[in-house]
Amino acid sequence: MKIPKKILAFSIILTLMIVSIFYFSTHKTAAISASAIQKTNFLNFKTIVNIPVSKDGIEYTGMVGYGSHEGPNAFDVKGDKVYVLDNVHHRVLIYSKRDGNLIEKVNIPDEQWIHGMAVDKEGKIYLFNAGTNTLIAINKGAVDISTNQELRLEPFYKFEVNDKGPFVVLSGSKMKTIFLAKDINKNKLYVAEEREGIFSSDGSVSEVKASDCKASVDASDTFEFPRWLINEDCAYDYIGKRGFIQFWKITNDYGEWIVKLNSKTQNIEGLVKIPDGKYYFPVRDVILEDGDVFVLLPCEKNVYVLQVDSWMTSAQYMKYTESN
């Protein structure tokens, strides 16, 4: 049966209208979802990555029957990429720093539980299993594993990488930094160098004298923190520096704080409180990259990577502590 031209034309137009409505409605929904991620509000921070706690995102061990709720131990930011360790699913998730979208999933051997992760300037991923003294290097899909259970690398404090290579910092009465390397002939991990102090990814060496409320970077820049901020029971972690500006993570009675101080003037130039609500406390949760401070915040329903975008003054901090 021949269909009249008017009816055929009307049918085509109607079909195009339905397709157009569906197209724009689905894209509007996607735009709303992306916008919702960016509108996640944390005081003094902007959200860079928002990962749902799920099989497709990140999970905690307690959710999959492993007992306690351990989760992402570390993260890093290099260039335009954000790297987040996903221990439960044995992988590293790589996201775009620009739009927060997932770029790649890099698998880790199933038998490995990773305590530290760091990424070098070239994008090479280093992972460290403190339980078995195993170093894993992943470069453009190639996985290189070296181990040595005869080494004594404890008590484990943190794992990072700088221009000299990957290293482990050990805690104790005297903090030590152990630079690691692989014996190619024996396919075995060994200690390339042992140094006193806490080395950092920027090459600096920090030292803390908690009883005196003092800290120093590279021996010369000694700073005494004000007593309105800390006491002898506080925890100090050096994050990095940009010129005369040092960044420290301070844990006191009012929470975890990122402190920006000027080593030349001895003044605190800004503070920001890491948001409450952590479901898990990572080994490496604050980093300085290209002058910006980033925070890994694992919450019960979502895992966030945040960037500091504003600072409190000392007066605002004291007003906050008076009201809390």
mmCIF file of C-alpha atoms in Angstrom:
data_model
loop_
_atom_site.group_PDB
_atom_site.id
_atom_site.type_symbol
_atom_site.label_atom_id
_atom_site.label_comp_id
_atom_site.label_asym_id
_atom_site.label_seq_id
_atom_site.Cartn_x
_atom_site.Cartn_y
_atom_site.Cartn_z
ATOM 1 C CA MET A 1 0.000 0.000 0.000
ATOM 2 C CA LYS A 2 1.371 3.399 -0.968
ATOM 3 C CA ILE A 3 1.713 5.869 1.937
ATOM 4 C CA PRO A 4 0.578 9.425 1.083
ATOM 5 C CA LYS A 5 3.459 11.912 0.956
ATOM 6 C CA LYS A 6 1.895 14.208 3.574
ATOM 7 C CA ILE A 7 1.565 11.355 6.087
ATOM 8 C CA LEU A 8 5.125 10.173 5.381
ATOM 9 C CA ALA A 9 6.525 13.678 5.854
ATOM 10 C CA PHE A 10 4.585 14.107 9.092
ATOM 11 C CA SER A 11 5.905 10.750 10.400
ATOM 12 C CA ILE A 12 9.508 11.731 9.668
ATOM 13 C CA ILE A 13 9.122 15.107 11.390
ATOM 14 C CA LEU A 14 7.479 13.485 14.428
ATOM 15 C CA THR A 15 10.299 10.921 14.677
ATOM 16 C CA LEU A 16 12.947 13.651 14.520
ATOM 17 C CA MET A 17 11.158 15.615 17.244
ATOM 18 C CA ILE A 18 11.063 12.570 19.555
ATOM 19 C CA VAL A 19 14.754 11.818 18.951
ATOM 20 C CA SER A 20 15.671 15.468 19.603
ATOM 21 C CA ILE A 21 13.689 15.558 22.845
ATOM 22 C CA PHE A 22 15.374 12.339 24.039
ATOM 23 C CA TYR A 23 18.834 13.608 23.046
ATOM 24 C CA PHE A 24 18.558 16.927 24.864
ATOM 25 C CA SER A 25 16.894 15.430 27.928
ATOM 26 C CA THR A 26 19.650 12.825 28.387
ATOM 27 C CA HIS A 27 22.399 15.401 27.885
ATOM 28 C CA LYS A 28 20.696 17.740 30.319
ATOM 29 C CA THR A 29 20.653 14.931 32.906
ATOM 30 C CA ALA A 30 24.360 14.257 32.330
ATOM 31 C CA ALA A 31 25.135 17.943 32.708
ATOM 32 C CA ILE A 32 23.204 18.085 35.969
ATOM 33 C CA SER A 33 25.150 15.072 37.293
ATOM 34 C CA ALA A 34 28.502 16.672 36.466
ATOM 35 C CA SER A 35 27.360 19.943 37.999
ATOM 36 C CA ALA A 36 26.259 18.156 41.164
ATOM 37 C CA ILE A 37 29.777 16.785 41.590
ATOM 38 C CA GLN A 38 31.301 20.257 41.348
ATOM 39 C CA LYS A 39 28.781 21.701 43.814
ATOM 40 C CA THR A 40 29.865 19.427 46.652
ATOM 41 C CA ASN A 41 30.554 22.012 49.324
ATOM 42 C CA PHE A 42 33.556 21.862 51.650
ATOM 43 C CA LEU A 43 34.619 25.091 53.338
ATOM 44 C CA ASN A 44 37.890 26.440 51.843
ATOM 45 C CA PHE A 45 38.037 23.595 49.296
ATOM 46 C CA LYS A 46 36.835 22.797 45.804
ATOM 47 C CA THR A 47 36.067 19.233 44.741
ATOM 48 C CA ILE A 48 38.399 17.861 42.057
ATOM 49 C CA VAL A 49 37.286 14.211 42.045
ATOM 50 C CA ASN A 50 34.191 12.588 43.554
ATOM 51 C CA ILE A 51 34.320 8.764 43.615
ATOM 52 C CA PRO A 52 31.239 6.815 44.761
ATOM 53 C CA VAL A 53 31.807 4.037 47.288
ATOM 54 C CA SER A 54 30.683 1.124 45.110
ATOM 55 C CA LYS A 55 31.954 -1.784 43.033
ATOM 56 C CA ASP A 56 32.517 0.579 40.128
ATOM 57 C CA GLY A 57 34.248 3.147 42.348
ATOM 58 C CA ILE A 58 36.097 2.425 45.598
ATOM 59 C CA GLU A 59 35.062 0.141 48.458
ATOM 60 C CA TYR A 60 36.270 -0.489 52.016
ATOM 61 C CA THR A 61 37.379 -3.919 53.217
ATOM 62 C CA GLY A 62 34.506 -4.235 55.704
ATOM 63 C CA MET A 63 32.002 -3.889 52.870
ATOM 64 C CA VAL A 64 33.357 -6.930 51.046
ATOM 65 C CA GLY A 65 33.783 -9.192 54.077
ATOM 66 C CA TYR A 66 37.439 -8.517 54.981
ATOM 67 C CA GLY A 67 36.813 -7.285 58.522
ATOM 68 C CA SER A 68 37.846 -3.697 59.330
ATOM 69 C CA HIS A 69 37.018 -0.836 56.975
ATOM 70 C CA GLU A 70 40.392 -0.150 55.385
ATOM 71 C CA GLY A 71 40.383 1.644 52.075
ATOM 72 C CA PRO A 72 42.416 3.984 49.847
ATOM 73 C CA ASN A 73 45.785 4.395 51.594
ATOM 74 C CA ALA A 74 47.254 7.004 49.278
ATOM 75 C CA PHE A 75 46.820 9.300 46.309
ATOM 76 C CA ASP A 76 48.921 11.593 44.146
ATOM 77 C CA VAL A 77 48.534 14.426 41.655
ATOM 78 C CA LYS A 78 50.883 14.865 38.716
ATOM 79 C CA GLY A 79 50.244 17.274 35.869
ATOM 80 C CA ASP A 80 46.615 16.994 34.806
ATOM 81 C CA LYS A 81 46.076 13.559 36.402
ATOM 82 C CA VAL A 82 44.876 12.432 39.832
ATOM 83 C CA TYR A 83 45.922 8.953 41.027
ATOM 84 C CA VAL A 84 43.896 7.203 43.753
ATOM 85 C CA LEU A 85 44.852 3.847 45.275
ATOM 86 C CA ASP A 86 41.972 1.338 45.392
ATOM 87 C CA ASN A 87 43.259 -1.532 47.530
ATOM 88 C CA VAL A 88 40.037 -3.560 47.695
ATOM 89 C CA HIS A 89 39.815 -3.902 43.918
ATOM 90 C CA HIS A 90 43.621 -4.113 43.493
ATOM 91 C CA ARG A 91 44.028 -1.156 41.173
ATOM 92 C CA VAL A 92 45.011 2.476 40.775
ATOM 93 C CA LEU A 93 42.291 4.762 39.450
ATOM 94 C CA ILE A 94 43.448 7.671 37.292
ATOM 95 C CA TYR A 95 41.198 10.713 36.906
ATOM 96 C CA SER A 96 41.338 13.981 35.012
ATOM 97 C CA LYS A 97 42.180 16.904 37.285
ATOM 98 C CA ARG A 98 40.325 19.204 34.903
ATOM 99 C CA ASP A 99 36.870 17.582 34.868
ATOM 100 C CA GLY A 100 37.076 14.735 37.422
ATOM 101 C CA ASN A 101 36.314 12.026 34.865
ATOM 102 C CA LEU A 102 37.885 8.553 35.056
ATOM 103 C CA ILE A 103 40.697 8.103 32.527
ATOM 104 C CA GLU A 104 42.183 4.692 33.302
ATOM 105 C CA LYS A 105 42.228 1.738 35.714
ATOM 106 C CA VAL A 106 45.683 0.258 36.335
ATOM 107 C CA ASN A 107 45.624 -3.228 37.848
ATOM 108 C CA ILE A 108 47.817 -4.337 40.777
ATOM 109 C CA PRO A 109 48.713 -8.009 41.441
ATOM 110 C CA ASP A 110 45.902 -9.506 43.573
ATOM 111 C CA GLU A 111 48.221 -10.813 46.289
ATOM 112 C CA GLN A 112 49.549 -7.329 47.103
ATOM 113 C CA TRP A 113 48.160 -5.025 49.814
ATOM 114 C CA ILE A 114 49.603 -1.569 49.235
ATOM 115 C CA HIS A 115 50.561 0.749 52.098
ATOM 116 C CA GLY A 116 52.150 3.542 50.070
ATOM 117 C CA MET A 117 51.864 4.969 46.560
ATOM 118 C CA ALA A 118 53.684 7.796 44.787
ATOM 119 C CA VAL A 119 54.025 8.916 41.174
ATOM 120 C CA ASP A 120 57.166 10.479 39.706
ATOM 121 C CA LYS A 121 57.364 13.383 37.255
ATOM 122 C CA GLU A 122 57.247 11.025 34.277
ATOM 123 C CA GLY A 123 54.023 9.354 35.424
ATOM 124 C CA LYS A 124 55.686 6.167 36.682
ATOM 125 C CA ILE A 125 53.647 4.676 39.543
ATOM 126 C CA TYR A 126 55.470 3.292 42.594
ATOM 127 C CA LEU A 127 53.657 1.070 45.110
ATOM 128 C CA PHE A 128 54.994 -0.329 48.379
ATOM 129 C CA ASN A 129 53.744 -3.325 50.364
ATOM 130 C CA ALA A 130 55.155 -2.813 53.883
ATOM 131 C CA GLY A 131 54.044 -6.280 54.982
ATOM 132 C CA THR A 132 56.319 -8.109 52.539
ATOM 133 C CA ASN A 133 58.868 -5.369 51.661
ATOM 134 C CA THR A 134 57.703 -5.399 48.067
ATOM 135 C CA LEU A 135 58.216 -2.528 45.633
ATOM 136 C CA ILE A 136 56.068 -2.418 42.503
ATOM 137 C CA ALA A 137 56.805 -0.042 39.629
ATOM 138 C CA ILE A 138 54.252 0.430 36.842
ATOM 139 C CA ASN A 139 55.320 2.295 33.729
ATOM 140 C CA LYS A 140 53.148 2.464 30.599
ATOM 141 C CA GLY A 141 51.522 -0.874 31.401
ATOM 142 C CA ALA A 142 54.755 -2.704 32.268
ATOM 143 C CA VAL A 143 54.801 -4.044 35.852
ATOM 144 C CA ASP A 144 58.119 -4.582 37.659
ATOM 145 C CA ILE A 145 58.151 -6.270 41.095
ATOM 146 C CA SER A 146 61.068 -6.605 43.513
ATOM 147 C CA THR A 147 60.967 -7.868 47.090
ATOM 148 C CA ASN A 148 63.239 -8.715 50.012
ATOM 149 C CA GLN A 149 61.670 -10.008 53.217
ATOM 150 C CA GLU A 150 65.079 -10.022 54.924
ATOM 151 C CA LEU A 151 65.091 -6.217 55.097
ATOM 152 C CA ARG A 152 63.911 -4.546 58.309
ATOM 153 C CA LEU A 153 61.785 -1.641 57.110
ATOM 154 C CA GLU A 154 59.701 -0.954 60.198
ATOM 155 C CA PRO A 155 57.985 0.774 61.882
ATOM 156 C CA PHE A 156 56.590 2.039 58.575
ATOM 157 C CA TYR A 157 55.742 5.754 58.567
ATOM 158 C CA LYS A 158 55.304 6.737 54.932
ATOM 159 C CA PHE A 159 56.363 6.022 51.357
ATOM 160 C CA GLU A 160 57.199 8.614 48.696
ATOM 161 C CA VAL A 161 59.387 9.254 45.664
ATOM 162 C CA ASN A 162 61.667 12.150 44.715
ATOM 163 C CA ASP A 163 64.454 12.766 42.199
ATOM 164 C CA LYS A 164 66.638 10.165 43.958
ATOM 165 C CA GLY A 165 63.986 7.462 43.622
ATOM 166 C CA PRO A 166 61.444 5.710 45.876
ATOM 167 C CA PHE A 167 61.962 5.751 49.638
ATOM 168 C CA VAL A 168 60.444 4.608 52.922
ATOM 169 C CA VAL A 169 60.467 6.696 56.103
ATOM 170 C CA LEU A 170 60.706 4.730 59.355
ATOM 171 C CA SER A 171 59.411 6.110 62.644
ATOM 172 C CA GLY A 172 61.155 5.914 66.016
ATOM 173 C CA SER A 173 63.145 8.035 68.448
ATOM 174 C CA LYS A 174 65.179 9.051 65.387
ATOM 175 C CA MET A 175 63.315 9.151 62.095
ATOM 176 C CA LYS A 176 65.136 7.501 59.188
ATOM 177 C CA THR A 177 64.700 7.562 55.434
ATOM 178 C CA ILE A 178 65.559 4.466 53.402
ATOM 179 C CA PHE A 179 66.051 4.854 49.648
ATOM 180 C CA LEU A 180 65.200 1.668 47.762
ATOM 181 C CA ALA A 181 66.529 0.144 44.551
ATOM 182 C CA LYS A 182 66.353 -3.133 42.665
ATOM 183 C CA ASP A 183 69.284 -5.497 42.177
ATOM 184 C CA ILE A 184 68.695 -6.436 38.540
ATOM 185 C CA ASN A 185 70.959 -9.503 38.679
ATOM 186 C CA LYS A 186 69.205 -10.988 41.721
ATOM 187 C CA ASN A 187 65.780 -9.438 41.022
ATOM 188 C CA LYS A 188 65.820 -8.341 44.657
ATOM 189 C CA LEU A 189 65.040 -5.166 46.580
ATOM 190 C CA TYR A 190 67.914 -3.560 48.486
ATOM 191 C CA VAL A 191 68.737 -0.423 50.486
ATOM 192 C CA ALA A 192 70.512 2.042 48.202
ATOM 193 C CA GLU A 193 71.015 4.684 50.892
ATOM 194 C CA GLU A 194 70.050 5.333 54.516
ATOM 195 C CA ARG A 195 69.726 8.874 55.866
ATOM 196 C CA GLU A 196 68.608 10.438 59.134
ATOM 197 C CA GLY A 197 65.522 12.646 59.113
ATOM 198 C CA ILE A 198 62.268 12.718 57.179
ATOM 199 C CA PHE A 199 62.797 13.191 53.459
ATOM 200 C CA SER A 200 60.005 14.527 51.276
ATOM 201 C CA SER A 201 59.007 14.367 47.638
ATOM 202 C CA ASP A 202 60.464 17.850 47.059
ATOM 203 C CA GLY A 203 63.880 16.715 48.354
ATOM 204 C CA SER A 204 63.620 18.599 51.657
ATOM 205 C CA VAL A 205 64.462 17.067 55.036
ATOM 206 C CA SER A 206 62.162 17.957 57.925
ATOM 207 C CA GLU A 207 62.636 17.525 61.668
ATOM 208 C CA VAL A 208 60.144 17.987 64.500
ATOM 209 C CA LYS A 209 60.845 18.721 68.159
ATOM 210 C CA ALA A 210 57.365 18.284 69.576
ATOM 211 C CA SER A 211 58.332 19.013 73.194
ATOM 212 C CA ASP A 212 59.541 22.481 72.130
ATOM 213 C CA CYS A 213 56.742 23.003 69.570
ATOM 214 C CA LYS A 214 59.459 23.524 66.943
ATOM 215 C CA ALA A 215 60.037 22.197 63.457
ATOM 216 C CA SER A 216 62.659 22.736 60.793
ATOM 217 C CA VAL A 217 63.175 22.136 57.099
ATOM 218 C CA ASP A 218 66.685 21.484 55.756
ATOM 219 C CA ALA A 219 68.123 22.346 59.197
ATOM 220 C CA SER A 220 68.222 26.093 58.509
ATOM 221 C CA ASP A 221 64.535 27.046 58.497
ATOM 222 C CA THR A 222 63.594 26.462 62.154
ATOM 223 C CA PHE A 223 60.134 27.633 63.142
ATOM 224 C CA GLU A 224 58.430 27.735 66.538
ATOM 225 C CA PHE A 225 54.698 27.250 66.221
ATOM 226 C CA PRO A 226 52.515 29.527 68.387
ATOM 227 C CA ARG A 227 50.951 27.976 71.475
ATOM 228 C CA TRP A 228 47.466 29.043 70.389
ATOM 229 C CA LEU A 229 47.835 26.485 67.592
ATOM 230 C CA ILE A 230 49.749 23.565 69.079
ATOM 231 C CA ASN A 231 51.067 21.924 72.220
ATOM 232 C CA GLU A 232 53.522 19.115 72.891
ATOM 233 C CA ASP A 233 50.855 16.480 72.143
ATOM 234 C CA CYS A 234 50.167 17.629 68.576
ATOM 235 C CA ALA A 235 51.175 15.709 65.464
ATOM 236 C CA TYR A 236 53.223 17.406 62.721
ATOM 237 C CA ASP A 237 53.614 16.386 59.084
ATOM 238 C CA TYR A 238 55.613 18.413 56.573
ATOM 239 C CA ILE A 239 53.790 18.656 53.233
ATOM 240 C CA GLY A 240 56.156 20.724 51.097
ATOM 241 C CA LYS A 241 57.314 24.244 50.356
ATOM 242 C CA ARG A 242 57.118 26.926 47.695
ATOM 243 C CA GLY A 243 59.959 29.395 48.145
ATOM 244 C CA PHE A 244 59.792 30.726 51.712
ATOM 245 C CA ILE A 245 56.275 29.337 52.173
ATOM 246 C CA GLN A 246 56.073 26.012 54.003
ATOM 247 C CA PHE A 247 52.980 23.823 54.266
ATOM 248 C CA TRP A 248 52.392 21.620 57.313
ATOM 249 C CA LYS A 249 49.643 19.288 58.435
ATOM 250 C CA ILE A 250 48.953 19.825 62.147
ATOM 251 C CA THR A 251 46.641 17.608 64.206
ATOM 252 C CA ASN A 252 45.439 19.263 67.405
ATOM 253 C CA ASP A 253 42.407 19.224 69.722
ATOM 254 C CA TYR A 254 40.277 20.901 67.053
ATOM 255 C CA GLY A 255 41.001 18.528 64.191
ATOM 256 C CA GLU A 256 43.414 18.229 61.278
ATOM 257 C CA TRP A 257 44.743 21.494 59.850
ATOM 258 C CA ILE A 258 46.817 22.531 56.874
ATOM 259 C CA VAL A 259 49.027 25.432 57.932
ATOM 260 C CA LYS A 260 50.755 27.847 55.561
ATOM 261 C CA LEU A 261 53.699 29.618 57.162
ATOM 262 C CA ASN A 262 56.376 32.008 55.999
ATOM 263 C CA SER A 263 59.774 30.789 57.183
ATOM 264 C CA LYS A 264 61.325 34.189 56.453
ATOM 265 C CA THR A 265 58.918 36.322 58.508
ATOM 266 C CA GLN A 266 58.043 33.492 60.951
ATOM 267 C CA ASN A 267 54.351 34.318 60.428
ATOM 268 C CA ILE A 268 51.458 31.954 59.812
ATOM 269 C CA GLU A 269 49.834 33.215 56.619
ATOM 270 C CA GLY A 270 46.836 30.910 56.493
ATOM 271 C CA LEU A 271 45.105 27.835 57.879
ATOM 272 C CA VAL A 272 42.435 25.474 56.593
ATOM 273 C CA LYS A 273 40.643 22.677 58.433
ATOM 274 C CA ILE A 274 40.491 19.295 56.733
ATOM 275 C CA PRO A 275 36.770 18.418 56.691
ATOM 276 C CA ASP A 276 35.448 16.077 59.370
ATOM 277 C CA GLY A 277 33.686 12.840 58.482
ATOM 278 C CA LYS A 278 36.593 10.631 57.459
ATOM 279 C CA TYR A 279 35.533 6.991 57.271
ATOM 280 C CA TYR A 280 39.162 5.915 56.971
ATOM 281 C CA PHE A 281 42.502 7.628 57.648
ATOM 282 C CA PRO A 282 44.921 7.147 54.713
ATOM 283 C CA VAL A 283 48.691 6.961 55.123
ATOM 284 C CA ARG A 284 49.157 9.738 52.563
ATOM 285 C CA ASP A 285 46.253 12.182 52.511
ATOM 286 C CA VAL A 286 47.775 15.638 51.835
ATOM 287 C CA ILE A 287 50.189 16.616 49.057
ATOM 288 C CA LEU A 288 51.607 19.753 47.459
ATOM 289 C CA GLU A 289 51.771 19.751 43.683
ATOM 290 C CA ASP A 290 52.765 22.712 41.528
ATOM 291 C CA GLY A 291 52.012 25.145 44.357
ATOM 292 C CA ASP A 292 48.541 23.755 45.126
ATOM 293 C CA VAL A 293 47.512 21.693 48.166
ATOM 294 C CA PHE A 294 45.353 18.598 47.606
ATOM 295 C CA VAL A 295 43.578 16.403 50.167
ATOM 296 C CA LEU A 296 42.277 12.823 49.965
ATOM 297 C CA LEU A 297 39.046 12.573 51.978
ATOM 298 C CA PRO A 298 37.569 9.041 52.229
ATOM 299 C CA CYS A 299 33.987 9.302 53.548
ATOM 300 C CA GLU A 300 31.407 6.551 54.015
ATOM 301 C CA LYS A 301 29.488 7.149 50.780
ATOM 302 C CA ASN A 302 32.090 8.917 48.641
ATOM 303 C CA VAL A 303 35.847 9.347 48.343
ATOM 304 C CA TYR A 304 36.845 12.912 47.489
ATOM 305 C CA VAL A 305 39.986 14.583 46.214
ATOM 306 C CA LEU A 306 39.852 18.247 47.243
ATOM 307 C CA GLN A 307 41.969 21.290 46.439
ATOM 308 C CA VAL A 308 42.473 24.175 48.855
ATOM 309 C CA ASP A 309 41.047 27.323 47.255
ATOM 310 C CA SER A 310 40.928 29.753 50.205
ATOM 311 C CA TRP A 311 42.518 30.187 53.630
ATOM 312 C CA MET A 312 41.447 31.223 57.119
ATOM 313 C CA THR A 313 43.396 33.940 58.902
ATOM 314 C CA SER A 314 44.872 33.402 62.363
ATOM 315 C CA ALA A 315 42.069 35.583 63.788
ATOM 316 C CA GLN A 316 39.423 33.442 62.073
ATOM 317 C CA TYR A 317 41.069 30.300 63.437
ATOM 318 C CA MET A 318 40.982 31.616 67.001
ATOM 319 C CA LYS A 319 37.352 32.642 66.574
ATOM 320 C CA TYR A 320 36.596 29.103 65.361
ATOM 321 C CA THR A 321 38.293 27.478 68.364
ATOM 322 C CA GLU A 322 36.439 29.774 70.775
ATOM 323 C CA SER A 323 33.098 28.604 69.386
ATOM 324 C CA ASN A 324 33.951 24.875 69.339
#
